Coordinates of C-alpha atoms in Angstrom, one line a residue:
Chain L
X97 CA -29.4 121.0 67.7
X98 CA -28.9 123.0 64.2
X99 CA -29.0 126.8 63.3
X100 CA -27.4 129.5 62.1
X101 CA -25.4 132.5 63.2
X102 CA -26.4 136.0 63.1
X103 CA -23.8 138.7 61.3
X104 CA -23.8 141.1 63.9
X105 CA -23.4 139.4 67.5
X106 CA -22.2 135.5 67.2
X107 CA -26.3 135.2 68.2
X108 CA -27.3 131.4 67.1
X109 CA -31.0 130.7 66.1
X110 CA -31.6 126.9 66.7
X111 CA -34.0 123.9 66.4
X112 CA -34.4 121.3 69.0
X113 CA -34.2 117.8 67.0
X114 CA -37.3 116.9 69.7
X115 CA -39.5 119.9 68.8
X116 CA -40.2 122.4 66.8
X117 CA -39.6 125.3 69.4
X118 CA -36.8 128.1 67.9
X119 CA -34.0 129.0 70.3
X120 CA -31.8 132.0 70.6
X121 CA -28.2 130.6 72.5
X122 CA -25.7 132.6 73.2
X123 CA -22.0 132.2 73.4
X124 CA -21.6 135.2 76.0
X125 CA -17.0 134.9 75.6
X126 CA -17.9 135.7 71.6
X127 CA -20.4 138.5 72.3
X128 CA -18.3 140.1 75.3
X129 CA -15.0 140.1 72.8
X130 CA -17.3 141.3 69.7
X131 CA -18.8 144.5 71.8
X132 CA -15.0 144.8 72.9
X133 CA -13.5 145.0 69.5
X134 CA -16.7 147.5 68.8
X135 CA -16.3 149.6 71.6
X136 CA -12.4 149.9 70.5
X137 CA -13.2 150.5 67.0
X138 CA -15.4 153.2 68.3
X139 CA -13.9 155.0 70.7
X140 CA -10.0 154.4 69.3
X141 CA -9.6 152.9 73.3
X142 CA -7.2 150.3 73.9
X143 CA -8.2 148.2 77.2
X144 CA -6.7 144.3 75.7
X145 CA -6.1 142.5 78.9
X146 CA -7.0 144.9 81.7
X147 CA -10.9 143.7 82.0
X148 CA -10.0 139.8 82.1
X149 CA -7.9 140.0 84.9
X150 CA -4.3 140.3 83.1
X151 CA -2.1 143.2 84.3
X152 CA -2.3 146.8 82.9
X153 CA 0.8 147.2 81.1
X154 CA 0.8 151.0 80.6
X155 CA 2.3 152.6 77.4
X156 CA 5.3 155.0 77.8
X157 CA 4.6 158.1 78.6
X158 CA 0.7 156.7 79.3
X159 CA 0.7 158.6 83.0
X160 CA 1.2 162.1 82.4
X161 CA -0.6 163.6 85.1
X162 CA -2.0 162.5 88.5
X163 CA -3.4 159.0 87.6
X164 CA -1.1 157.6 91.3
X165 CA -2.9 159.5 94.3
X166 CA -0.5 161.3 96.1
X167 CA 1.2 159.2 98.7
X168 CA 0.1 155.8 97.2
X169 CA 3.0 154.1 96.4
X170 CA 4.0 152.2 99.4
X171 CA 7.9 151.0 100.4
X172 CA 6.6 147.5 99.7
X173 CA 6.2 148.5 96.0
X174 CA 9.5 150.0 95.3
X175 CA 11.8 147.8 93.4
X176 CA 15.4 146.8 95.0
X177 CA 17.2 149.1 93.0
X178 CA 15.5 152.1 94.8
X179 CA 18.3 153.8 96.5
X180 CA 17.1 154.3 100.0
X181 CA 18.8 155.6 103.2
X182 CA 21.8 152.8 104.4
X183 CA 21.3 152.8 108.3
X184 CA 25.2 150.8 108.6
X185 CA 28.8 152.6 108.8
X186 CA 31.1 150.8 105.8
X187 CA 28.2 149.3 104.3
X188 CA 30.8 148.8 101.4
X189 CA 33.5 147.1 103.3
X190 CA 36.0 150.0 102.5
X191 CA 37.0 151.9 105.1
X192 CA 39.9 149.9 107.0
X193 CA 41.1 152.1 109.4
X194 CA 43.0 150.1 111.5
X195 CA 45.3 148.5 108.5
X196 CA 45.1 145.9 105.9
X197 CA 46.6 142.7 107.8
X198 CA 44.2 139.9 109.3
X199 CA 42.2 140.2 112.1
X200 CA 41.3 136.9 113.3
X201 CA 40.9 137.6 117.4
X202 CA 37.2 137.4 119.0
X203 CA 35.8 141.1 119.0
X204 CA 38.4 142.2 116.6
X205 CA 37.3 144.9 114.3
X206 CA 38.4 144.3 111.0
X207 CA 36.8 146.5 108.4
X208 CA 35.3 149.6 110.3
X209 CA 32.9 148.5 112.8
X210 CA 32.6 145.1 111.2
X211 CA 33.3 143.0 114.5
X212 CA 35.0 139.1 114.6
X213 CA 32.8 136.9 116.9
X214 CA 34.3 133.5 116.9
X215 CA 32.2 130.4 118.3
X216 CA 33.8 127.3 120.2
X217 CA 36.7 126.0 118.2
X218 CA 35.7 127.9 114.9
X219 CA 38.5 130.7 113.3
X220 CA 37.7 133.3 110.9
X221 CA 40.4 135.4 109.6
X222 CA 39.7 138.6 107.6
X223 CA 41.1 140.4 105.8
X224 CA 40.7 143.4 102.9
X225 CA 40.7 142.4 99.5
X226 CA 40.5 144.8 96.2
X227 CA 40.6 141.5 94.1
X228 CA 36.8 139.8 94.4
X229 CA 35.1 143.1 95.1
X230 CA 31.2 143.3 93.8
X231 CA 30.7 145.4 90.8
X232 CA 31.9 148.6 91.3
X233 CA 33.4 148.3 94.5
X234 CA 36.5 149.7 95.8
X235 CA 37.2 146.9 98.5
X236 CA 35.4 144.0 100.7
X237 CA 36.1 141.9 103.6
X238 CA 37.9 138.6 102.5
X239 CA 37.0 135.9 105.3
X240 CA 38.5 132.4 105.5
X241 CA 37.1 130.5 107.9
X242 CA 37.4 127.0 109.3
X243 CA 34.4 125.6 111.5
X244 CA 35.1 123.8 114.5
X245 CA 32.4 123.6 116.8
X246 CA 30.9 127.0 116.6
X247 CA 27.9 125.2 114.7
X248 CA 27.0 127.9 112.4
X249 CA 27.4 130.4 115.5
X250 CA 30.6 132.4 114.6
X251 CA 29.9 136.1 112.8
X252 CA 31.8 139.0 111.2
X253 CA 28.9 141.9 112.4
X254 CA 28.0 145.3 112.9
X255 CA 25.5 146.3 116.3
X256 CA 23.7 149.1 115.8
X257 CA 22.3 150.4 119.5
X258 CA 20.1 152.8 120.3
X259 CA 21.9 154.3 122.8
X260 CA 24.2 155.7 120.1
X261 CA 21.1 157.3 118.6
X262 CA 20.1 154.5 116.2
X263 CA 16.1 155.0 115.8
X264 CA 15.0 151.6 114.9
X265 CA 13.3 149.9 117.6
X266 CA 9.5 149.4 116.6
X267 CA 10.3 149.8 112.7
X268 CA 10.1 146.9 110.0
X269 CA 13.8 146.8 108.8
X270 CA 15.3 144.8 105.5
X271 CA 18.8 144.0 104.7
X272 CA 20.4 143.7 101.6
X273 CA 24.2 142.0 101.7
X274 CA 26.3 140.8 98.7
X275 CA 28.2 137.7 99.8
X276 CA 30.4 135.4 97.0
X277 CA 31.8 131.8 98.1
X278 CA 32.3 129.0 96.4
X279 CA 30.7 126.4 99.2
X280 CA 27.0 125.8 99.6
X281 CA 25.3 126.4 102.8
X282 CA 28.1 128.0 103.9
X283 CA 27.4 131.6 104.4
X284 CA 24.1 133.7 104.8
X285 CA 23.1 136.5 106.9
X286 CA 21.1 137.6 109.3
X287 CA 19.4 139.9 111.7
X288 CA 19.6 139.5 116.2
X289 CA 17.5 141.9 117.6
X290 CA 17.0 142.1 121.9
X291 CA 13.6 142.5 123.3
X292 CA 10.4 141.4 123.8
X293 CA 10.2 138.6 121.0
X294 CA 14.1 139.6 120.0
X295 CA 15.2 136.7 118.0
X296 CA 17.6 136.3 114.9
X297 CA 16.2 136.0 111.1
X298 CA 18.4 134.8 108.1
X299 CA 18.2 134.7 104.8
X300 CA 18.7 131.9 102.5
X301 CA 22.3 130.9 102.3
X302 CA 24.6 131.6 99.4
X303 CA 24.4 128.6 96.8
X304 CA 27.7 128.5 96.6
X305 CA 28.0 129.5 92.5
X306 CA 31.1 131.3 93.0
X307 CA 29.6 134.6 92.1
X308 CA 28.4 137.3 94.1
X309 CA 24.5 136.8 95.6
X310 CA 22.3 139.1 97.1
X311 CA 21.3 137.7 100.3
X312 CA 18.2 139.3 101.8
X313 CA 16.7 139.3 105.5
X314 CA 13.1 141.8 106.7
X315 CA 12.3 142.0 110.4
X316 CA 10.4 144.3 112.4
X317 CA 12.3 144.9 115.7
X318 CA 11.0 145.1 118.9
X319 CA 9.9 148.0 120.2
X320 CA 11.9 147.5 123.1
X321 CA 14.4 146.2 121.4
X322 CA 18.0 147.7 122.1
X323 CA 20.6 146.4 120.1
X324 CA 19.9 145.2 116.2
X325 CA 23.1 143.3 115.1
X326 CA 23.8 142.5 111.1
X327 CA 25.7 139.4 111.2
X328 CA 26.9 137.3 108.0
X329 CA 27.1 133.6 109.7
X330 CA 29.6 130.7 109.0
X331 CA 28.3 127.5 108.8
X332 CA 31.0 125.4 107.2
X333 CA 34.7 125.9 106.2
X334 CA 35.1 128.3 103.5
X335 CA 36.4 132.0 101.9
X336 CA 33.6 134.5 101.7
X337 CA 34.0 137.6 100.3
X338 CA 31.1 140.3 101.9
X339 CA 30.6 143.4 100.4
X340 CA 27.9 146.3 99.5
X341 CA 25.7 146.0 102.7
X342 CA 22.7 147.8 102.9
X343 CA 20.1 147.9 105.9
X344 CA 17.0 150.2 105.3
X345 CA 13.8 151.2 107.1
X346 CA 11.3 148.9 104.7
X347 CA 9.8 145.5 104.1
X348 CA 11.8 145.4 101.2
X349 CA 15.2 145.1 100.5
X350 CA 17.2 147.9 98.7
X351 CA 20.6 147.7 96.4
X352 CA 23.6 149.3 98.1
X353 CA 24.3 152.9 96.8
X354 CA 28.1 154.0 97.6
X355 CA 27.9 157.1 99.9
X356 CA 30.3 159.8 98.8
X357 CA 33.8 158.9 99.9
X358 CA 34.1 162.0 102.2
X359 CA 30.6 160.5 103.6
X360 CA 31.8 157.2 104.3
X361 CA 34.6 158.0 106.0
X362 CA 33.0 160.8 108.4
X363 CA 30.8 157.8 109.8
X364 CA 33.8 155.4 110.4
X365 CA 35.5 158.3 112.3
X366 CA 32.7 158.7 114.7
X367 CA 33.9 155.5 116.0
X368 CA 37.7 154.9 115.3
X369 CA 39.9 158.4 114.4
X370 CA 43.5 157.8 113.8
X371 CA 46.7 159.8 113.3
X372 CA 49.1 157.7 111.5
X373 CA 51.4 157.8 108.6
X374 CA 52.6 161.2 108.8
X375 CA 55.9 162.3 107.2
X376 CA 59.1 162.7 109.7
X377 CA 58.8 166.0 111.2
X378 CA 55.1 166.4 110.6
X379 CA 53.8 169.0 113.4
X380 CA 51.2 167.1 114.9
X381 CA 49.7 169.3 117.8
X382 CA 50.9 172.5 120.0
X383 CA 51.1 172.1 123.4
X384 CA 51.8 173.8 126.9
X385 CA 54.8 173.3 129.0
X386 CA 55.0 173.0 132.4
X387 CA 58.0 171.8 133.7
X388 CA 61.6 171.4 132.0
X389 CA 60.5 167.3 130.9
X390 CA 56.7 167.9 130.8
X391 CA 54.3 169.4 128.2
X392 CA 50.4 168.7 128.0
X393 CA 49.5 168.5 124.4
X394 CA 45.6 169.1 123.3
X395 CA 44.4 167.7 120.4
X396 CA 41.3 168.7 118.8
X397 CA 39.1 165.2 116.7
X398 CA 37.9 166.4 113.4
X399 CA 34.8 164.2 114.3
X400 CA 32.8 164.1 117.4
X401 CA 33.1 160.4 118.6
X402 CA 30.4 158.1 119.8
X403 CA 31.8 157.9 123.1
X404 CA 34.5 159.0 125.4
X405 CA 37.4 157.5 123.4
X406 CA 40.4 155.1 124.1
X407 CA 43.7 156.5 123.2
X408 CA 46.8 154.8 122.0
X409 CA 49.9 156.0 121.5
X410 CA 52.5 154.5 119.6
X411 CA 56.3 154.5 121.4
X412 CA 57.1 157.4 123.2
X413 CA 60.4 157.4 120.5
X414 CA 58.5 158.2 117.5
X415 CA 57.6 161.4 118.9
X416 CA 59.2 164.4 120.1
X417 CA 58.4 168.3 121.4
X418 CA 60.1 170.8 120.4
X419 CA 62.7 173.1 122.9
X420 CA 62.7 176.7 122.9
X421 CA 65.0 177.0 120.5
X422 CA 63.2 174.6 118.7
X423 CA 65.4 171.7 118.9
X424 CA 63.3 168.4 118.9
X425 CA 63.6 166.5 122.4
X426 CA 62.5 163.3 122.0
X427 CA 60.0 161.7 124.0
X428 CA 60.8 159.0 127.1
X429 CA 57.4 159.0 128.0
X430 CA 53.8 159.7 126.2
X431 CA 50.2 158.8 127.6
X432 CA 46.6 159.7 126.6
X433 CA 46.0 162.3 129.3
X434 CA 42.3 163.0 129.3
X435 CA 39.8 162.6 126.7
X436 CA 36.1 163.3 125.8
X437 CA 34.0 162.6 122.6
X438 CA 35.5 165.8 120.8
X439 CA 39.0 166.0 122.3
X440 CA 41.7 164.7 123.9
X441 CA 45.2 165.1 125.6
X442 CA 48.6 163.8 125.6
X443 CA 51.4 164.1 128.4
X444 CA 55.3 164.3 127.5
X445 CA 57.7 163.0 129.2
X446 CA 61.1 164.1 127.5
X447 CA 64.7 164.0 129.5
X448 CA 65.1 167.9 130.0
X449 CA 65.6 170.9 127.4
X450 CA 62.2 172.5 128.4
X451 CA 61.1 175.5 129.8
X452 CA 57.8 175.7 132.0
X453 CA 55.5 178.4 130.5
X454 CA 56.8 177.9 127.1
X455 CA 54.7 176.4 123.9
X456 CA 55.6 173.5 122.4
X457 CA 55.2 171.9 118.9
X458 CA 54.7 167.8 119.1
X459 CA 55.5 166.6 116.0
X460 CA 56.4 162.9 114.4
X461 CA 60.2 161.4 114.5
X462 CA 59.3 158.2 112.2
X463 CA 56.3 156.7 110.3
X464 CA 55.5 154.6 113.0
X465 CA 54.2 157.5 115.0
X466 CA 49.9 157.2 115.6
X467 CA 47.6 158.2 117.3
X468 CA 44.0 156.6 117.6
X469 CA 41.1 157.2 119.5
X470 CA 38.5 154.5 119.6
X471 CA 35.0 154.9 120.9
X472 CA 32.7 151.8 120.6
X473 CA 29.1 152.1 122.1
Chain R
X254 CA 41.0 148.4 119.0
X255 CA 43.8 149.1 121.7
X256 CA 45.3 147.4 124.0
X257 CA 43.1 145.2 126.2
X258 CA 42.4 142.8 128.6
X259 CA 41.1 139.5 126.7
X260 CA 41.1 136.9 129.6
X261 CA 41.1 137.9 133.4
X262 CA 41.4 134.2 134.3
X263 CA 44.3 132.5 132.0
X264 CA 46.2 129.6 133.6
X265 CA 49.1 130.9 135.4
X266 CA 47.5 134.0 136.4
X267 CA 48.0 138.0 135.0
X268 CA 46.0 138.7 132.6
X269 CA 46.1 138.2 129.1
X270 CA 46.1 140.9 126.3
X271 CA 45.5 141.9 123.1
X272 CA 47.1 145.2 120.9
X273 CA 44.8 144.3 117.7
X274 CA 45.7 147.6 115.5
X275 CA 49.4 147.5 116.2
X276 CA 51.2 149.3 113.5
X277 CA 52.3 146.4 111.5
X278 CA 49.4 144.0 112.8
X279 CA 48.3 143.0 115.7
X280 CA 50.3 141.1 118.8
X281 CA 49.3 139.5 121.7
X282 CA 51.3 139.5 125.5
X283 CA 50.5 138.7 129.2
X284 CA 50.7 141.2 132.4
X285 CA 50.6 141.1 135.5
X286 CA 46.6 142.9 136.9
X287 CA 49.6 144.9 138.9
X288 CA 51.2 145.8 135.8
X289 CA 47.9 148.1 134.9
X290 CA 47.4 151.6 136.9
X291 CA 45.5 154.5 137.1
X292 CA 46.1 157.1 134.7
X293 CA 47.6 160.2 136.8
X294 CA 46.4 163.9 136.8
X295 CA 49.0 167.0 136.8
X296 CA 49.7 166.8 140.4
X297 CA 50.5 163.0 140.1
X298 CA 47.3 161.8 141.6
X299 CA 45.8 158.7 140.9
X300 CA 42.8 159.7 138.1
X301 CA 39.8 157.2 138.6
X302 CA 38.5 157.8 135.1
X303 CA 41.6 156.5 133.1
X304 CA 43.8 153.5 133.0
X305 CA 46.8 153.1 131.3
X306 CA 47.9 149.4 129.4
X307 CA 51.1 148.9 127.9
X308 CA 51.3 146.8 125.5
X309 CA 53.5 143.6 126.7
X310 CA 54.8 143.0 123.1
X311 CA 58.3 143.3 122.8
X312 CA 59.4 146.9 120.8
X313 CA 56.2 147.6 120.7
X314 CA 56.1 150.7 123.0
X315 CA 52.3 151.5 122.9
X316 CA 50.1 152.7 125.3
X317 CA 46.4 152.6 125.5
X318 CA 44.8 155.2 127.7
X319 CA 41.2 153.4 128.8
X320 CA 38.6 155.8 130.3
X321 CA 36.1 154.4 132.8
X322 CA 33.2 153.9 130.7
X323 CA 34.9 151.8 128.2
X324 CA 36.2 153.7 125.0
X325 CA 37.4 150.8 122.8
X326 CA 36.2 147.6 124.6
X327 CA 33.4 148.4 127.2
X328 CA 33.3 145.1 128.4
X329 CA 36.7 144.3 128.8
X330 CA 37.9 147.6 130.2
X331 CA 34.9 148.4 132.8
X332 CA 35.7 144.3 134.2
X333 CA 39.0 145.5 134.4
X334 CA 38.6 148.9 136.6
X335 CA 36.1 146.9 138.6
X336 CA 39.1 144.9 139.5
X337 CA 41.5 147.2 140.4
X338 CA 39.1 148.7 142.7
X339 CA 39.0 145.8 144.2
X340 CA 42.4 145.6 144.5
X341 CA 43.6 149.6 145.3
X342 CA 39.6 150.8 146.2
X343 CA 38.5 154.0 143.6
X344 CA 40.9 157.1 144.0
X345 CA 37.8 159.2 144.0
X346 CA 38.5 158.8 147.9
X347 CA 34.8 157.6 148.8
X348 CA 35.6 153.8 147.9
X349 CA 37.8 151.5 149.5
X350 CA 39.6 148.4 148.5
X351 CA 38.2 144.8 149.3
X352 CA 34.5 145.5 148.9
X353 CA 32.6 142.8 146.9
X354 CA 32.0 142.8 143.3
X355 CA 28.6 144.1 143.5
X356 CA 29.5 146.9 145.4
X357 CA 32.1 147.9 143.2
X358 CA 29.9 147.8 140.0
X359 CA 27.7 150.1 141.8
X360 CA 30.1 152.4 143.0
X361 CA 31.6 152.2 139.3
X362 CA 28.0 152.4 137.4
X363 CA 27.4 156.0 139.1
X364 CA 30.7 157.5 137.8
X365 CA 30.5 156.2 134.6
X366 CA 26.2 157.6 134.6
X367 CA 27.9 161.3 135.7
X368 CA 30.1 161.0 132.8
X369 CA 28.6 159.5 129.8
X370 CA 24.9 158.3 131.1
X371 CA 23.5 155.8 133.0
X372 CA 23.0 153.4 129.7
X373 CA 26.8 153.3 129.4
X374 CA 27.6 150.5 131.7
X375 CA 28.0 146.9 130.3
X376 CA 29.2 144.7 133.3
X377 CA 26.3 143.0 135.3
X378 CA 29.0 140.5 137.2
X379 CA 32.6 139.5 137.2
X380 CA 34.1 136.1 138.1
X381 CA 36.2 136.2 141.2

């Protein structure tokens, strides 16, 4: 076949070798792409890529009105770094309220509600570290551990119930964890919900590259589900550094954004308030007398806790109440008295020097002197 | 946490315990179940809703104030009251001692609902 081509479509005229019939062919890509370029040339438009099935990469500024309905950009197209609503307490690993040595016992807390559970013959020790923290970071949780024969079982975790008011039975949750170790397959997270269907889902594990890694787990819970624990697993002997945790309401996973300070601590003390590390002669409550060796002495939590609390007092010697002349009479005795999820109440013992109907100051002999209360749901 | 009961059943018998935010980090000791009461009320009356652990560890000095639905360690404290009611019956005065585990947990489960709801309670069974 032989012809020619027309100058204004990419039309060919053409002449069987068997015949002498004229044919018009047409090569349909050219003529599409020629009455694109005309339609641009026309119209100034600029469409390259959109109407052969390549993405629309939009200009800047291109959307300047309401070209997205309303309401139509769904969670699953948000990008990570869309800072969404952390559902944890000490997502960042900083809050250490109960002090900075190791924790290594079963059901330990360590970092504020991030719970030790060891399997068979495994140990995990942890411990807070300001050295290997994530960009940004203040502090993490520094884990050594050494497997035994927990088989991947043992966890460092934080439960989330609904009985303490959590609200995500029924919901599609993601997690977002930062985890660095230098040991593949040795760390990854994960998600244990109960319920119909509960189960656990990981994520990948942690290469091992000695940097920090996002690791990254979605599930929907059940909507019976009561208890959603966040659980970075073990799986061979290593030190794993875990910080910036961040579980959201979403199929897809979302950075860790750093609550305000003030923020972050108010959650922690829902669960675990303490009074420690006062200076010598700090007055720590008033109290009511009642006999010449007893006082009852109220004190009022700054945050309302999840549950009636356990108290703990340190020794009765770091403490004293005051006489009527206000001469300190050091303690020989000191219990928690009563509590509930906003206060609680010491009792005194002291050797005599008090006067029943008198007010008392209770106030701190050495900086050993603390007070907790601890309310885990 | 507090001070609290980690094993009901080491060899040897007491129990074993745990002070794991001990100023100065945390220490481990063993009591006897005998060595744990009931917290007391003004009058110096047993109170059923508190018990009182000292912590075994030598100078420590602390004490941990437990109320009945668990505070620190749910588990580990509401085991433990079911076994001193066993042992002294509930000083509510409707409860007395030697009654079997189940009974106990019941009897337990409906103080611990009047104080801090029904979904509170942890302990399904105890090994005797």
């Amino acid at each position: 076949m032989t012809g020619t081509t027309t100058g204004q479509l990419p039309l060919t005229t053409a002449t069987d070798s068997d015949d002498t019939e004229n044919f018009l062919t047409v090569s349909l890509t050219a003529v599409l792409q020629s009455l694109t370029n005309l339609f641009d040339s026309v119209t100034g438009h600029d469409h390259s890529g959109a109407g052969k099935g390549a993405p629309v990469v939009l200009g800047a500024a291109s959307v300047g009105t309401a070209a997205i309905a309303n309401g139509a950009v769904t969670n699953a197209k948000l990008a990570a770094d869309v800072a969404r609503a952390n559902q944890l307490v000490n997502g960042g690993h900083d809050v250490w309220g109960r002090g900075t040595s190791a924790f290594t016992a079963t059901a330990a807390y360590a970092a504020d509600r991030w719970q030790i559970t060891l399997a068979g013959t495994d140990t995990l020790s942890v411990i807070r570290n300001t050295a290997n923290v994530d960009v940004g970071s203040v502090a993490c949780s520094a884990c050594t551990f050494v497997l035994g024969s927990g088989a991947g079982a043992t966890r460092y975790s934080q439960v989330l119930k609904v009985s303490d008011g959590h609200q995500l039975a029924g919901r599609t949750i993601s997690l977002s964890a930062r985890r660095r170790t230098a040991t593949a397959n040795a760390v990854r997270v994960g998600i244990l919900t109960d319920g119909t269907g509960g189960t656990t889902t990981f994520s990948g594990f942690h290469t091992g590259g000695g940097t920090f890694e996002t690791l990254t787990a979605t599930v929907t819970v059940p909507a019976d589900a009561t208890t959603i624990t966040i659980s970075t697993y073990f799986a061979a002997s290593c030190t794993a550094y875990c910080d910036n945790d961040n579980l959201i309401v979403g199929s897809v996973a979302a950075d860790y954004v750093p609550l305000h300070p003030a923020d972050d601590l108010a959650r922690c003390q829902r669960y675990y308030y303490r009074i420690a590390g006062q200076t010598v002669g700090t007055v720590v409550a008033t109290g009511h007398v009642y006999a010449t060796t007893d006082a009852m002495l109220p004190l009022p939590l700054f945050a309302k806790l999840a549950v009636t609390p356990t108290i703990t007092v340190s020794a009765a010697g770091d403490w004293a109440v005051a006489s009527a002349t206000f001469v300190s009479q050091t303690c020989t005795a000191l219990v928690g008295y009563t509590s509930s999820s906003d206060r609680m109440s010491l009792h005194a013992t002291v050797a005599a020097g008090l006067v029943a109907g008198n007010a008392t100051t209770f106030v701190t002999l050495n900086a050993n002197s603390t007070v907790t209360a601890e309310a885990n749901p | 946490m507090s001070i609290y009961v980690v094993d009901f059943k080491p060899v040897g018998g007491g129990w074993d315990v745990v002070h794991d935010d001990a100023p100065g980090g945390s220490h481990a000791g063993h009591v006897a179940a005998t060595d744990i009461a009931f917290g007391q009320q003004t009058d110096g009356t047993p109170d059923y809703r508190t018990a009182v652990i000292a912590c075994p560890f030598p100078g420590c000095g602390s004490v941990s104030t437990h109320p009945l639905g668990g505070g620190a360690a749910p588990r580990s404290v509401q085991e433990m009251f079911v076994r001193m009611v066993i042992r002294l019956g509930c000083p509510c005065g409707a409860f007395t001692a030697g009654k079997s585990a189940v009974l106990t947990i019941l009897h337990l489960k409906g103080h611990v609902a009047a104080i801090e709801g029904i979904q509170r309670w942890q302990v399904a069974s105890i090994v005797p």
